[in-house]
Coordinates of C-alpha atoms in Angstrom, one line a residue:
M20 CA 0.0 0.0 0.0
T21 CA 1.4 3.4 -1.0
K22 CA 1.6 6.4 1.4
K23 CA -1.1 8.1 -0.7
Q24 CA -3.4 5.1 -0.3
I25 CA -2.7 5.1 3.5
A26 CA -3.5 8.8 3.7
E27 CA -6.8 8.3 1.8
K28 CA -7.8 5.4 4.1
A29 CA -6.9 7.5 7.1
V30 CA -9.1 10.4 5.8
D31 CA -12.1 8.1 5.4
A32 CA -11.6 6.3 8.7
L33 CA -11.3 9.4 10.7
K34 CA -14.2 11.0 8.9
K35 CA -16.5 8.1 10.0
E36 CA -15.1 8.2 13.5
Y37 CA -15.3 12.0 14.0
P38 CA -17.9 13.4 11.6
D39 CA -17.8 16.8 13.3
A40 CA -14.3 18.1 12.6
I41 CA -14.1 21.5 14.3
C42 CA -11.5 23.5 16.2
S43 CA -12.0 23.3 19.9
L44 CA -11.3 27.0 20.3
V45 CA -14.3 29.2 20.4
Y46 CA -14.2 32.2 18.1
P47 CA -16.6 34.2 15.8
D48 CA -14.1 35.8 13.5
A49 CA -10.5 35.6 12.1
L50 CA -8.9 37.9 14.6
Q51 CA -10.3 36.1 17.5
L52 CA -9.2 32.7 16.2
L53 CA -5.7 34.2 15.5
I54 CA -5.4 35.5 19.1
A55 CA -7.0 32.5 20.7
T56 CA -4.5 30.3 18.9
R57 CA -1.6 32.4 20.1
L58 CA -2.9 32.1 23.6
A59 CA -3.1 28.3 23.3
A60 CA 0.6 27.9 23.1
Q61 CA 1.6 25.8 26.1
C62 CA -1.9 26.2 27.4
T63 CA -5.1 24.1 27.1
D64 CA -7.9 25.1 24.7
A65 CA -10.3 24.9 27.6
R66 CA -8.4 27.5 29.6
V67 CA -8.2 29.8 26.5
N68 CA -11.9 29.5 26.1
M69 CA -12.4 30.7 29.7
V70 CA -10.2 33.7 29.2
T71 CA -11.3 35.0 25.7
P72 CA -14.9 36.1 26.4
A73 CA -13.8 39.0 28.7
L74 CA -10.7 39.7 26.6
F75 CA -12.7 40.1 23.4
E76 CA -15.5 42.1 25.1
R77 CA -12.8 44.6 26.1
F78 CA -11.0 44.5 22.8
P79 CA -13.6 43.7 20.0
N80 CA -11.3 44.4 17.0
A81 CA -7.7 44.9 15.9
E82 CA -8.0 48.6 16.4
A83 CA -8.9 48.2 20.1
F84 CA -6.0 45.9 20.7
A85 CA -3.6 48.1 18.8
A86 CA -4.6 51.1 20.9
S87 CA -4.1 49.3 24.1
T88 CA -0.9 48.4 26.0
E89 CA 0.9 45.1 26.7
E90 CA 0.2 45.6 30.4
E91 CA -3.5 46.0 30.0
V92 CA -3.8 43.0 27.7
A93 CA -1.7 40.9 30.1
E94 CA -4.2 41.5 32.9
Y95 CA -6.8 39.5 30.9
I96 CA -4.6 36.6 29.9
K97 CA -2.4 35.9 33.0
S98 CA -3.8 32.4 33.5
C99 CA -2.8 31.3 30.0
G100 CA 0.9 31.2 30.9
L101 CA 3.7 33.1 29.2
Y102 CA 1.3 36.0 29.3
K103 CA 4.0 38.8 29.0
T104 CA 5.2 37.4 25.7
K105 CA 1.7 36.7 24.5
S106 CA 0.4 40.1 25.3
R107 CA 3.4 41.7 23.6
D108 CA 2.7 39.7 20.4
I109 CA -1.0 40.4 20.5
V110 CA -0.6 44.1 20.6
A111 CA 2.2 44.0 18.0
L112 CA 0.3 41.8 15.6
S113 CA -2.8 44.0 16.0
K114 CA -0.9 47.1 15.1
M115 CA 0.5 45.4 12.0
I116 CA -2.9 44.2 11.0
V117 CA -4.2 47.8 11.3
E118 CA -1.3 49.6 9.7
D119 CA -0.3 47.1 7.0
F120 CA -3.5 45.1 6.2
G121 CA -6.3 47.6 6.7
G122 CA -7.6 46.0 9.9
K123 CA -8.2 42.7 8.2
V124 CA -6.4 39.4 9.0
P125 CA -4.4 38.4 6.0
D126 CA -5.8 35.7 3.7
N127 CA -2.5 34.1 2.7
I128 CA 0.2 32.2 4.6
D129 CA 3.1 34.5 3.5
D130 CA 1.5 37.5 5.1
L131 CA 0.2 35.7 8.1
I132 CA 3.6 34.5 9.2
K133 CA 4.9 38.1 9.1
L134 CA 2.7 38.8 12.1
P135 CA 4.5 38.7 15.5
G136 CA 4.2 35.3 17.2
I137 CA 2.4 33.6 14.3
G138 CA 4.0 30.6 12.7
R139 CA 2.9 28.2 9.9
K140 CA 0.7 26.1 12.2
T141 CA -1.5 29.1 13.1
A142 CA -1.4 30.5 9.6
N143 CA -2.7 27.2 8.2
L144 CA -5.4 27.1 10.8
I145 CA -6.6 30.5 9.7
M146 CA -6.4 29.5 6.1
G147 CA -8.4 26.4 6.6
D148 CA -11.0 27.4 9.2
I149 CA -11.5 31.1 8.1
Y150 CA -10.7 31.3 4.5
K151 CA -11.7 27.6 3.6
Q152 CA -8.5 27.0 1.7
P153 CA -6.5 23.7 1.6
A154 CA -4.4 23.8 4.8
V155 CA -2.3 21.4 6.9
V156 CA -2.1 22.2 10.6
V157 CA 1.0 20.4 11.9
D158 CA 0.8 20.2 15.6
T159 CA 2.1 17.5 18.0
H160 CA -0.8 15.2 17.3
C161 CA -0.4 15.5 13.6
I162 CA 3.3 14.8 13.8
R163 CA 2.9 11.8 16.0
L164 CA -0.1 10.2 14.2
T165 CA 1.1 10.7 10.7
R166 CA 4.5 9.3 11.6
R167 CA 2.9 6.2 13.2
L168 CA 0.8 5.8 10.1
G169 CA 4.0 5.6 8.1
L170 CA 3.4 8.7 6.0
H171 CA 6.8 10.2 6.9
T172 CA 9.8 9.8 9.1
E173 CA 10.3 13.6 9.7
K174 CA 10.4 15.7 12.8
D175 CA 10.4 19.1 11.1
A176 CA 6.9 20.6 11.0
K177 CA 7.4 22.5 7.8
K178 CA 8.7 19.4 6.0
I179 CA 5.8 17.4 7.3
E180 CA 3.3 20.1 6.1
F181 CA 4.5 19.8 2.5
I182 CA 4.7 16.0 2.6
L183 CA 1.0 15.9 3.7
R184 CA 0.0 18.5 1.2
D185 CA 1.1 16.0 -1.5
L186 CA -0.6 13.0 0.1
L187 CA -3.9 14.4 1.2
P188 CA -6.9 15.4 -0.9
P189 CA -6.7 19.2 -0.7
E190 CA -10.4 19.6 0.2
E191 CA -10.0 17.2 3.1
S192 CA -6.7 18.3 4.6
S193 CA -7.9 20.9 7.1
D194 CA -10.6 18.7 8.6
F195 CA -8.3 15.8 8.6
C196 CA -5.9 17.7 10.9
H197 CA -8.8 18.6 13.3
R198 CA -9.7 14.9 13.4
L199 CA -6.1 13.9 14.2
V200 CA -6.3 16.1 17.3
L201 CA -9.4 14.4 18.5
H202 CA -8.0 11.0 17.8
G203 CA -4.7 11.9 19.4
R204 CA -6.4 12.9 22.6
A205 CA -8.8 10.0 22.7
V206 CA -7.0 7.0 21.3
C207 CA -3.5 7.4 19.8
T208 CA -2.0 9.3 22.7
A209 CA 1.6 10.4 23.3
R210 CA 1.9 7.9 26.1
K211 CA 0.4 4.9 24.3
A212 CA -1.0 4.0 20.9
N213 CA -4.2 2.1 21.9
C214 CA -4.2 0.1 18.6
E215 CA -7.0 -2.2 19.7
K216 CA -9.4 0.8 19.8
C217 CA -8.1 2.5 16.7
C218 CA -10.2 2.9 13.5
M219 CA -7.0 3.0 11.5
N220 CA -5.4 -0.2 12.9
E221 CA -5.8 -2.3 9.7
F222 CA -3.5 -0.1 7.6
C223 CA -1.4 1.8 10.2
R224 CA 2.3 1.0 10.0
K225 CA 2.6 1.9 13.7
K226 CA 5.9 3.8 13.3
P227 CA 7.1 5.0 16.7

């Protein structure tokens, strides 16, 4: 079985297992998803979802964040960890969005990764969930599960992104990555690959 065939089988199996492929962060627009994702670094999505309602009530748009200070933003996000760095990035990326992009979150990866604190993982999430473009969000679950499946032997996230772009149907790639997160939390965890419970057991190559 080729890697492309394994990838297609994985897409189908996970689609049946997790028909609702959605991001666990709560957001109504592109800016809020961008900021929530930045807050989620080394923090749980559940904690971020507890913090963001008050944060976004105080700062409803990029202009509001840009006009604020790192110290004020930090007061709202202290429980997310690394809050000083995150507040600095949030104010800085908001200023760039206002000054360079007319207040609108960029709709392409090249511009998204110019924003302070934003890497390819977050940029792909925005492209897939907001702009409905083919995207591959390479997080720890994606790296672990696709490696175990035998789709690659890489550790570098950017290399994995482009490998998966070649293997996955473009229209399925974004939802596939959301489903990997769900499966990685529930079944194929970092501690143990619970193969007897896995919907991909028949074709997974179980690469460590």
